[in-house]
Amino acid sequence: MLGMRLVLLGPPGSGKGTQADLLARKFGVPQISTGVLLRSQSADTPLSAAAQRHLAAGTLVPDEIVVGVVAERLARPDTAAGFVLDGFPRTVPQAEALTELLGSAGLDCVLEFTVPPDEIVRRLSGRRECGACRRSYHLEFNPARADGCDDCGSELVQRADDQPATIAERLKVYASETLPLVVYFRAAGLLTTVPANGSVDSVFVQTLAAVRPAPR
Ligand code: AP5
């Protein structure tokens, strides 16, 4: 089965990025991670400098900036068969903007990952990523080889927002700004909740089972 328009919702560390990568390969569509897109931007204009300050603080980048970044990305031809949106939308205004951007094509479904708070802290504090190609690892669950990234050999680094105080802020922001989207997408008949506390492979089996293509 190829082609799919998916949104992944879930708190920091719930495995959105990990599962988005697997889903994107499975369905032959691009993974669009707003966190990755925003972190890769330079801070050389007042707007992009403001975005980088939000990333460092664990607060949300303003809707108008993020919607602009996503609109630009969705306009590229590789999204014609679909996409996996990882970390967008994160507010009700972003969800409304997405509905407008997609028009009649709409979404197939929205998957909400749930993970207990202590597991989230364990996952985020052990996460390391390659400083060059950004491949993600976990010190305990998914370690890289001893001398660096398995793919390119570069040094692994800890994300600046994976420090305990910033993790706490990101969880608070998720509860206040993003959780309302669970009600929003459930009302639209698009939401399925996936308990995401097992291994990566077992969560992927449950995730695939939860994917519901929209009637075409
Ligand atoms: P973003 O980069 O999207 O971060 P996040 O939502 O906080 O999510 P994470 O990347 O931390 O976690 P994840 O759920 O993807 O889990 P992962 O698979 O990596 O956003 C960062 C910032 O950008 C935001 O704070 C905000 O400032 C800004 N931003 C982004 N989007 C925005 C938007 N739409 N609006 C406004 N601002 C926005 O897994 C985590 C770790 O656990 C990894 O080490 C992984 O290997 C491990 N792991 C994954 N699954 C499992 C498993 N099943 N078992 C064991 N370990 C696992």
PDB file of C-alpha atoms and ligand atoms in Angstrom:
ATOM      1  CA  MET A   1       0.000   0.000   0.000  1.00  0.00           C
ATOM      2  CA  LEU A   2       1.610   3.285  -1.061  1.00  0.00           C
ATOM      3  CA  GLY A   3       0.648   6.897  -0.357  1.00  0.00           C
ATOM      4  CA  MET A   4      -0.752   8.180   2.926  1.00  0.00           C
ATOM      5  CA  ARG A   5      -1.401  11.530   4.612  1.00  0.00           C
ATOM      6  CA  LEU A   6      -0.691  11.096   8.301  1.00  0.00           C
ATOM      7  CA  VAL A   7      -0.262  13.308  11.353  1.00  0.00           C
ATOM      8  CA  LEU A   8       1.593  12.030  14.420  1.00  0.00           C
ATOM      9  CA  LEU A   9       0.640  13.585  17.723  1.00  0.00           C
ATOM     10  CA  GLY A  10       2.235  12.909  21.099  1.00  0.00           C
ATOM     11  CA  PRO A  11       4.324  14.392  23.886  1.00  0.00           C
ATOM     12  CA  PRO A  12       8.083  14.952  23.543  1.00  0.00           C
ATOM     13  CA  GLY A  13       9.843  11.584  23.559  1.00  0.00           C
ATOM     14  CA  SER A  14       6.744   9.546  22.729  1.00  0.00           C
ATOM     15  CA  GLY A  15       8.506   8.221  19.616  1.00  0.00           C
ATOM     16  CA  LYS A  16       6.941  10.379  16.897  1.00  0.00           C
ATOM     17  CA  GLY A  17      10.224  10.816  15.030  1.00  0.00           C
ATOM     18  CA  THR A  18      11.138   7.129  15.328  1.00  0.00           C
ATOM     19  CA  GLN A  19       7.744   5.896  14.103  1.00  0.00           C
ATOM     20  CA  ALA A  20       7.469   8.646  11.448  1.00  0.00           C
ATOM     21  CA  ASP A  21      10.693   7.393   9.878  1.00  0.00           C
ATOM     22  CA  LEU A  22       9.357   3.802   9.744  1.00  0.00           C
ATOM     23  CA  LEU A  23       5.952   4.902   8.400  1.00  0.00           C
ATOM     24  CA  ALA A  24       7.513   7.126   5.751  1.00  0.00           C
ATOM     25  CA  ARG A  25       9.615   4.210   4.459  1.00  0.00           C
ATOM     26  CA  LYS A  26       6.653   1.840   4.575  1.00  0.00           C
ATOM     27  CA  PHE A  27       4.343   4.142   2.581  1.00  0.00           C
ATOM     28  CA  GLY A  28       6.976   5.704   0.322  1.00  0.00           C
ATOM     29  CA  VAL A  29       6.225   9.281   1.421  1.00  0.00           C
ATOM     30  CA  PRO A  30       8.414  11.971   3.042  1.00  0.00           C
ATOM     31  CA  GLN A  31       8.676  12.445   6.797  1.00  0.00           C
ATOM     32  CA  ILE A  32       8.094  16.114   7.587  1.00  0.00           C
ATOM     33  CA  SER A  33       9.364  16.963  11.079  1.00  0.00           C
ATOM     34  CA  THR A  34       8.851  20.581  12.085  1.00  0.00           C
ATOM     35  CA  GLY A  35      11.421  20.171  14.876  1.00  0.00           C
ATOM     36  CA  VAL A  36      14.070  19.099  12.337  1.00  0.00           C
ATOM     37  CA  LEU A  37      13.073  21.836   9.864  1.00  0.00           C
ATOM     38  CA  LEU A  38      13.182  24.542  12.547  1.00  0.00           C
ATOM     39  CA  ARG A  39      16.484  23.354  14.073  1.00  0.00           C
ATOM     40  CA  SER A  40      18.108  23.408  10.623  1.00  0.00           C
ATOM     41  CA  GLN A  41      17.265  27.068  10.054  1.00  0.00           C
ATOM     42  CA  SER A  42      19.914  29.708  10.628  1.00  0.00           C
ATOM     43  CA  ALA A  43      19.217  32.546  13.073  1.00  0.00           C
ATOM     44  CA  ASP A  44      20.155  35.371  10.721  1.00  0.00           C
ATOM     45  CA  THR A  45      16.837  37.242  10.574  1.00  0.00           C
ATOM     46  CA  PRO A  46      14.826  38.583  13.527  1.00  0.00           C
ATOM     47  CA  LEU A  47      12.096  35.968  12.850  1.00  0.00           C
ATOM     48  CA  SER A  48      14.453  32.993  12.633  1.00  0.00           C
ATOM     49  CA  ALA A  49      16.398  34.228  15.686  1.00  0.00           C
ATOM     50  CA  ALA A  50      13.093  34.339  17.612  1.00  0.00           C
ATOM     51  CA  ALA A  51      12.331  30.764  16.479  1.00  0.00           C
ATOM     52  CA  GLN A  52      15.728  29.553  17.763  1.00  0.00           C
ATOM     53  CA  ARG A  53      15.043  31.166  21.173  1.00  0.00           C
ATOM     54  CA  HIS A  54      11.754  29.225  21.417  1.00  0.00           C
ATOM     55  CA  LEU A  55      13.505  25.961  20.500  1.00  0.00           C
ATOM     56  CA  ALA A  56      16.113  26.492  23.221  1.00  0.00           C
ATOM     57  CA  ALA A  57      13.468  27.343  25.836  1.00  0.00           C
ATOM     58  CA  GLY A  58      11.181  24.410  24.939  1.00  0.00           C
ATOM     59  CA  THR A  59       8.299  26.727  24.075  1.00  0.00           C
ATOM     60  CA  LEU A  60       6.356  26.745  20.806  1.00  0.00           C
ATOM     61  CA  VAL A  61       7.599  28.695  17.823  1.00  0.00           C
ATOM     62  CA  PRO A  62       4.819  31.156  16.821  1.00  0.00           C
ATOM     63  CA  ASP A  63       2.111  29.670  14.594  1.00  0.00           C
ATOM     64  CA  GLU A  64       2.708  32.037  11.669  1.00  0.00           C
ATOM     65  CA  ILE A  65       6.372  30.985  11.389  1.00  0.00           C
ATOM     66  CA  VAL A  66       5.681  27.245  11.619  1.00  0.00           C
ATOM     67  CA  VAL A  67       2.702  27.340   9.244  1.00  0.00           C
ATOM     68  CA  GLY A  68       4.887  29.156   6.690  1.00  0.00           C
ATOM     69  CA  VAL A  69       7.614  26.500   6.982  1.00  0.00           C
ATOM     70  CA  VAL A  70       5.091  23.658   6.577  1.00  0.00           C
ATOM     71  CA  ALA A  71       3.250  25.327   3.676  1.00  0.00           C
ATOM     72  CA  GLU A  72       6.542  25.658   1.823  1.00  0.00           C
ATOM     73  CA  ARG A  73       7.453  22.012   2.501  1.00  0.00           C
ATOM     74  CA  LEU A  74       4.033  20.633   1.511  1.00  0.00           C
ATOM     75  CA  ALA A  75       4.237  22.541  -1.783  1.00  0.00           C
ATOM     76  CA  ARG A  76       7.181  20.387  -2.905  1.00  0.00           C
ATOM     77  CA  PRO A  77       6.359  17.690  -5.493  1.00  0.00           C
ATOM     78  CA  ASP A  78       7.526  14.767  -3.322  1.00  0.00           C
ATOM     79  CA  THR A  79       4.389  15.180  -1.167  1.00  0.00           C
ATOM     80  CA  ALA A  80       2.043  14.367  -4.057  1.00  0.00           C
ATOM     81  CA  ALA A  81       1.534  10.791  -2.808  1.00  0.00           C
ATOM     82  CA  GLY A  82       1.327  11.858   0.827  1.00  0.00           C
ATOM     83  CA  PHE A  83       3.461  12.625   3.893  1.00  0.00           C
ATOM     84  CA  VAL A  84       3.980  11.850   7.551  1.00  0.00           C
ATOM     85  CA  LEU A  85       3.733  15.043   9.573  1.00  0.00           C
ATOM     86  CA  ASP A  86       5.821  14.640  12.748  1.00  0.00           C
ATOM     87  CA  GLY A  87       5.208  17.381  15.327  1.00  0.00           C
ATOM     88  CA  PHE A  88       2.737  19.461  13.308  1.00  0.00           C
ATOM     89  CA  PRO A  89       0.118  20.659  14.022  1.00  0.00           C
ATOM     90  CA  ARG A  90       0.692  21.478  17.687  1.00  0.00           C
ATOM     91  CA  THR A  91      -2.010  24.088  18.288  1.00  0.00           C
ATOM     92  CA  VAL A  92      -5.623  24.450  17.173  1.00  0.00           C
ATOM     93  CA  PRO A  93      -4.770  27.398  14.856  1.00  0.00           C
ATOM     94  CA  GLN A  94      -2.061  25.223  13.225  1.00  0.00           C
ATOM     95  CA  ALA A  95      -4.626  22.435  12.717  1.00  0.00           C
ATOM     96  CA  GLU A  96      -7.023  24.904  11.114  1.00  0.00           C
ATOM     97  CA  ALA A  97      -4.247  26.180   8.841  1.00  0.00           C
ATOM     98  CA  LEU A  98      -3.415  22.597   7.823  1.00  0.00           C
ATOM     99  CA  THR A  99      -7.051  21.898   6.947  1.00  0.00           C
ATOM    100  CA  GLU A 100      -7.004  24.962   4.723  1.00  0.00           C
ATOM    101  CA  LEU A 101      -3.673  24.010   3.105  1.00  0.00           C
ATOM    102  CA  LEU A 102      -4.841  20.464   2.273  1.00  0.00           C
ATOM    103  CA  GLY A 103      -8.255  21.462   0.969  1.00  0.00           C
ATOM    104  CA  SER A 104     -10.389  18.574  -0.265  1.00  0.00           C
ATOM    105  CA  ALA A 105      -7.475  16.076  -0.117  1.00  0.00           C
ATOM    106  CA  GLY A 106      -7.612  16.200   3.694  1.00  0.00           C
ATOM    107  CA  LEU A 107      -5.854  13.727   5.988  1.00  0.00           C
ATOM    108  CA  ASP A 108      -6.110   9.954   6.158  1.00  0.00           C
ATOM    109  CA  CYS A 109      -5.703   9.778   9.907  1.00  0.00           C
ATOM    110  CA  VAL A 110      -4.088  11.188  13.046  1.00  0.00           C
ATOM    111  CA  LEU A 111      -2.194   8.875  15.402  1.00  0.00           C
ATOM    112  CA  GLU A 112      -1.781   9.923  19.033  1.00  0.00           C
ATOM    113  CA  PHE A 113       1.090   8.233  20.904  1.00  0.00           C
ATOM    114  CA  THR A 114       0.761   7.904  24.679  1.00  0.00           C
ATOM    115  CA  VAL A 115       3.694   7.086  26.974  1.00  0.00           C
ATOM    116  CA  PRO A 116       3.959   7.403  30.812  1.00  0.00           C
ATOM    117  CA  PRO A 117       5.906  10.509  32.021  1.00  0.00           C
ATOM    118  CA  ASP A 118       8.774   8.556  33.648  1.00  0.00           C
ATOM    119  CA  GLU A 119       9.410   6.693  30.357  1.00  0.00           C
ATOM    120  CA  ILE A 120       9.439  10.035  28.489  1.00  0.00           C
ATOM    121  CA  VAL A 121      12.161  11.391  30.768  1.00  0.00           C
ATOM    122  CA  ARG A 122      14.152   8.153  30.375  1.00  0.00           C
ATOM    123  CA  ARG A 123      13.914   8.315  26.587  1.00  0.00           C
ATOM    124  CA  LEU A 124      14.787  12.004  26.267  1.00  0.00           C
ATOM    125  CA  SER A 125      17.650  12.047  28.753  1.00  0.00           C
ATOM    126  CA  GLY A 126      19.268   9.065  26.964  1.00  0.00           C
ATOM    127  CA  ARG A 127      18.769  10.424  23.445  1.00  0.00           C
ATOM    128  CA  ARG A 128      21.858  11.380  21.441  1.00  0.00           C
ATOM    129  CA  GLU A 129      22.023  12.469  17.822  1.00  0.00           C
ATOM    130  CA  CYS A 130      24.719  12.656  15.214  1.00  0.00           C
ATOM    131  CA  GLY A 131      26.145  16.171  15.046  1.00  0.00           C
ATOM    132  CA  ALA A 132      26.493  15.883  11.252  1.00  0.00           C
ATOM    133  CA  CYS A 133      23.678  13.753   9.735  1.00  0.00           C
ATOM    134  CA  ARG A 134      21.306  14.048  12.753  1.00  0.00           C
ATOM    135  CA  ARG A 135      20.589  10.311  12.987  1.00  0.00           C
ATOM    136  CA  SER A 136      18.998   9.679  16.382  1.00  0.00           C
ATOM    137  CA  TYR A 137      20.176   7.115  18.966  1.00  0.00           C
ATOM    138  CA  HIS A 138      19.461   6.182  22.573  1.00  0.00           C
ATOM    139  CA  LEU A 139      22.304   5.364  24.997  1.00  0.00           C
ATOM    140  CA  GLU A 140      20.426   2.344  26.359  1.00  0.00           C
ATOM    141  CA  PHE A 141      17.808   1.212  23.788  1.00  0.00           C
ATOM    142  CA  ASN A 142      19.511   2.021  20.504  1.00  0.00           C
ATOM    143  CA  PRO A 143      23.224   2.771  20.995  1.00  0.00           C
ATOM    144  CA  ALA A 144      25.597   3.785  18.213  1.00  0.00           C
ATOM    145  CA  ARG A 145      29.023   2.186  17.808  1.00  0.00           C
ATOM    146  CA  ALA A 146      31.594   3.396  20.360  1.00  0.00           C
ATOM    147  CA  ASP A 147      33.418   5.852  18.059  1.00  0.00           C
ATOM    148  CA  GLY A 148      30.413   7.784  16.700  1.00  0.00           C
ATOM    149  CA  CYS A 149      27.499   7.650  14.282  1.00  0.00           C
ATOM    150  CA  ASP A 150      26.940   4.261  12.588  1.00  0.00           C
ATOM    151  CA  ASP A 151      26.299   6.019   9.259  1.00  0.00           C
ATOM    152  CA  CYS A 152      28.956   8.747   9.066  1.00  0.00           C
ATOM    153  CA  GLY A 153      31.203   8.257  12.116  1.00  0.00           C
ATOM    154  CA  SER A 154      30.637  11.811  13.412  1.00  0.00           C
ATOM    155  CA  GLU A 155      30.450  12.645  17.108  1.00  0.00           C
ATOM    156  CA  LEU A 156      27.113  12.217  18.904  1.00  0.00           C
ATOM    157  CA  VAL A 157      25.652  15.191  20.768  1.00  0.00           C
ATOM    158  CA  GLN A 158      22.782  15.772  23.186  1.00  0.00           C
ATOM    159  CA  ARG A 159      19.963  18.021  21.949  1.00  0.00           C
ATOM    160  CA  ALA A 160      20.040  21.351  23.821  1.00  0.00           C
ATOM    161  CA  ASP A 161      16.353  20.960  24.773  1.00  0.00           C
ATOM    162  CA  ASP A 162      16.870  17.484  26.282  1.00  0.00           C
ATOM    163  CA  GLN A 163      18.037  18.942  29.624  1.00  0.00           C
ATOM    164  CA  PRO A 164      15.694  18.180  32.601  1.00  0.00           C
ATOM    165  CA  ALA A 165      14.333  21.746  33.039  1.00  0.00           C
ATOM    166  CA  THR A 166      13.585  22.123  29.324  1.00  0.00           C
ATOM    167  CA  ILE A 167      11.994  18.645  29.149  1.00  0.00           C
ATOM    168  CA  ALA A 168       9.652  19.716  31.992  1.00  0.00           C
ATOM    169  CA  GLU A 169       8.748  22.911  30.108  1.00  0.00           C
ATOM    170  CA  ARG A 170       8.088  20.989  26.861  1.00  0.00           C
ATOM    171  CA  LEU A 171       5.758  18.581  28.702  1.00  0.00           C
ATOM    172  CA  LYS A 172       3.887  21.518  30.251  1.00  0.00           C
ATOM    173  CA  VAL A 173       3.516  23.181  26.842  1.00  0.00           C
ATOM    174  CA  TYR A 174       2.292  19.903  25.314  1.00  0.00           C
ATOM    175  CA  ALA A 175      -0.437  19.595  27.960  1.00  0.00           C
ATOM    176  CA  SER A 176      -1.663  23.161  27.562  1.00  0.00           C
ATOM    177  CA  GLU A 177      -1.227  23.841  23.815  1.00  0.00           C
ATOM    178  CA  THR A 178      -1.283  20.475  22.016  1.00  0.00           C
ATOM    179  CA  LEU A 179      -3.545  18.139  24.018  1.00  0.00           C
ATOM    180  CA  PRO A 180      -6.656  20.089  22.877  1.00  0.00           C
ATOM    181  CA  LEU A 181      -5.907  18.655  19.413  1.00  0.00           C
ATOM    182  CA  VAL A 182      -6.889  15.204  20.699  1.00  0.00           C
ATOM    183  CA  VAL A 183     -10.451  16.484  21.148  1.00  0.00           C
ATOM    184  CA  TYR A 184     -10.242  18.421  17.852  1.00  0.00           C
ATOM    185  CA  PHE A 185      -9.176  15.434  15.737  1.00  0.00           C
ATOM    186  CA  ARG A 186     -11.432  12.983  17.587  1.00  0.00           C
ATOM    187  CA  ALA A 187     -14.393  15.220  16.749  1.00  0.00           C
ATOM    188  CA  ALA A 188     -13.278  15.124  13.104  1.00  0.00           C
ATOM    189  CA  GLY A 189     -13.329  11.294  13.219  1.00  0.00           C
ATOM    190  CA  LEU A 190      -9.600  11.115  12.418  1.00  0.00           C
ATOM    191  CA  LEU A 191      -7.934  10.180  15.727  1.00  0.00           C
ATOM    192  CA  THR A 192      -6.621   6.804  16.882  1.00  0.00           C
ATOM    193  CA  THR A 193      -4.629   6.452  20.116  1.00  0.00           C
ATOM    194  CA  VAL A 194      -1.614   4.133  20.110  1.00  0.00           C
ATOM    195  CA  PRO A 195      -0.125   3.085  23.491  1.00  0.00           C
ATOM    196  CA  ALA A 196       3.575   3.604  22.681  1.00  0.00           C
ATOM    197  CA  ASN A 197       5.353   2.182  25.716  1.00  0.00           C
ATOM    198  CA  GLY A 198       6.721  -1.025  24.154  1.00  0.00           C
ATOM    199  CA  SER A 199       9.774  -1.644  22.004  1.00  0.00           C
ATOM    200  CA  VAL A 200      10.169   0.290  18.742  1.00  0.00           C
ATOM    201  CA  ASP A 201       9.177  -2.811  16.750  1.00  0.00           C
ATOM    202  CA  SER A 202       6.102  -3.628  18.823  1.00  0.00           C
ATOM    203  CA  VAL A 203       4.935   0.008  18.712  1.00  0.00           C
ATOM    204  CA  PHE A 204       5.348  -0.027  14.929  1.00  0.00           C
ATOM    205  CA  VAL A 205       3.115  -3.121  14.661  1.00  0.00           C
ATOM    206  CA  GLN A 206       0.416  -1.310  16.682  1.00  0.00           C
ATOM    207  CA  THR A 207       0.935   1.889  14.698  1.00  0.00           C
ATOM    208  CA  LEU A 208       0.439   0.142  11.368  1.00  0.00           C
ATOM    209  CA  ALA A 209      -2.691  -1.538  12.706  1.00  0.00           C
ATOM    210  CA  ALA A 210      -4.040   1.896  13.668  1.00  0.00           C
ATOM    211  CA  VAL A 211      -3.524   3.486  10.234  1.00  0.00           C
ATOM    212  CA  ARG A 212      -6.888   3.997   8.536  1.00  0.00           C
ATOM    213  CA  PRO A 213      -6.818   5.224   4.932  1.00  0.00           C
ATOM    214  CA  ALA A 214      -9.578   7.715   4.174  1.00  0.00           C
ATOM    215  CA  PRO A 215     -12.119   6.581   1.580  1.00  0.00           C
ATOM    216  CA  ARG A 216     -11.089   7.915  -1.861  1.00  0.00           C
TER     217      ARG A 216
HETATM  218  P1  AP5 B   1      10.442  18.310  18.112  1.00  0.00           P
HETATM  219  O1  AP5 B   1      11.782  18.128  17.509  1.00  0.00           O
HETATM  220  O2  AP5 B   1       9.247  17.949  17.323  1.00  0.00           O
HETATM  221  O3  AP5 B   1      10.472  17.622  19.517  1.00  0.00           O
HETATM  222  P2  AP5 B   1       9.320  16.926  20.370  1.00  0.00           P
HETATM  223  O4  AP5 B   1       7.915  16.977  19.906  1.00  0.00           O
HETATM  224  O5  AP5 B   1       9.558  17.458  21.721  1.00  0.00           O
HETATM  225  O6  AP5 B   1       9.603  15.455  20.122  1.00  0.00           O
HETATM  226  P3  AP5 B   1      10.962  14.734  20.274  1.00  0.00           P
HETATM  227  O7  AP5 B   1      11.754  14.857  19.004  1.00  0.00           O
HETATM  228  O8  AP5 B   1      11.671  15.151  21.525  1.00  0.00           O
HETATM  229  O9  AP5 B   1      10.485  13.262  20.536  1.00  0.00           O
HETATM  230  P4  AP5 B   1       9.742  12.232  19.601  1.00  0.00           P
HETATM  231  O10 AP5 B   1       8.337  12.055  20.041  1.00  0.00           O
HETATM  232  O11 AP5 B   1       9.991  12.526  18.149  1.00  0.00           O
HETATM  233  O12 AP5 B   1      10.517  10.925  20.029  1.00  0.00           O
HETATM  234  P5  AP5 B   1      11.786  10.214  19.325  1.00  0.00           P
HETATM  235  O13 AP5 B   1      11.280   9.303  18.274  1.00  0.00           O
HETATM  236  O14 AP5 B   1      12.828  11.197  18.985  1.00  0.00           O
HETATM  237  O15 AP5 B   1      10.244  19.854  18.527  1.00  0.00           O
HETATM  238  C1  AP5 B   1      11.257  20.545  19.210  1.00  0.00           C
HETATM  239  C2  AP5 B   1      10.885  21.998  19.367  1.00  0.00           C
HETATM  240  O16 AP5 B   1      10.630  22.577  18.066  1.00  0.00           O
HETATM  241  C3  AP5 B   1       9.607  22.299  20.152  1.00  0.00           C
HETATM  242  O17 AP5 B   1       9.867  22.321  21.544  1.00  0.00           O
HETATM  243  C4  AP5 B   1       9.238  23.684  19.597  1.00  0.00           C
HETATM  244  O18 AP5 B   1      10.064  24.703  20.149  1.00  0.00           O
HETATM  245  C5  AP5 B   1       9.579  23.551  18.121  1.00  0.00           C
HETATM  246  N1  AP5 B   1       8.465  23.063  17.311  1.00  0.00           N
HETATM  247  C6  AP5 B   1       8.425  21.905  16.603  1.00  0.00           C
HETATM  248  N2  AP5 B   1       7.242  21.776  15.974  1.00  0.00           N
HETATM  249  C7  AP5 B   1       6.519  22.877  16.283  1.00  0.00           C
HETATM  250  C8  AP5 B   1       5.203  23.313  15.967  1.00  0.00           C
HETATM  251  N3  AP5 B   1       4.391  22.576  15.175  1.00  0.00           N
HETATM  252  N4  AP5 B   1       4.780  24.499  16.472  1.00  0.00           N
HETATM  253  C9  AP5 B   1       5.593  25.259  17.238  1.00  0.00           C
HETATM  254  N5  AP5 B   1       6.843  24.894  17.604  1.00  0.00           N
HETATM  255  C10 AP5 B   1       7.306  23.714  17.131  1.00  0.00           C
HETATM  256  O19 AP5 B   1      12.273   9.308  20.549  1.00  0.00           O
HETATM  257  C11 AP5 B   1      12.928   9.893  21.668  1.00  0.00           C
HETATM  258  C12 AP5 B   1      14.034   8.947  22.173  1.00  0.00           C
HETATM  259  O20 AP5 B   1      13.435   7.715  22.593  1.00  0.00           O
HETATM  260  C13 AP5 B   1      15.070   8.572  21.084  1.00  0.00           C
HETATM  261  O21 AP5 B   1      16.308   8.431  21.700  1.00  0.00           O
HETATM  262  C14 AP5 B   1      14.585   7.204  20.553  1.00  0.00           C
HETATM  263  O22 AP5 B   1      15.648   6.417  20.096  1.00  0.00           O
HETATM  264  C15 AP5 B   1      13.934   6.617  21.807  1.00  0.00           C
HETATM  265  N6  AP5 B   1      12.770   5.791  21.490  1.00  0.00           N
HETATM  266  C16 AP5 B   1      11.796   6.029  20.578  1.00  0.00           C
HETATM  267  N7  AP5 B   1      10.862   5.053  20.611  1.00  0.00           N
HETATM  268  C17 AP5 B   1      11.271   4.182  21.593  1.00  0.00           C
HETATM  269  C18 AP5 B   1      10.718   2.962  22.116  1.00  0.00           C
HETATM  270  N8  AP5 B   1       9.569   2.430  21.648  1.00  0.00           N
HETATM  271  N9  AP5 B   1      11.381   2.351  23.119  1.00  0.00           N
HETATM  272  C19 AP5 B   1      12.540   2.885  23.600  1.00  0.00           C
HETATM  273  N10 AP5 B   1      13.121   4.027  23.146  1.00  0.00           N
HETATM  274  C20 AP5 B   1      12.486   4.664  22.146  1.00  0.00           C
END
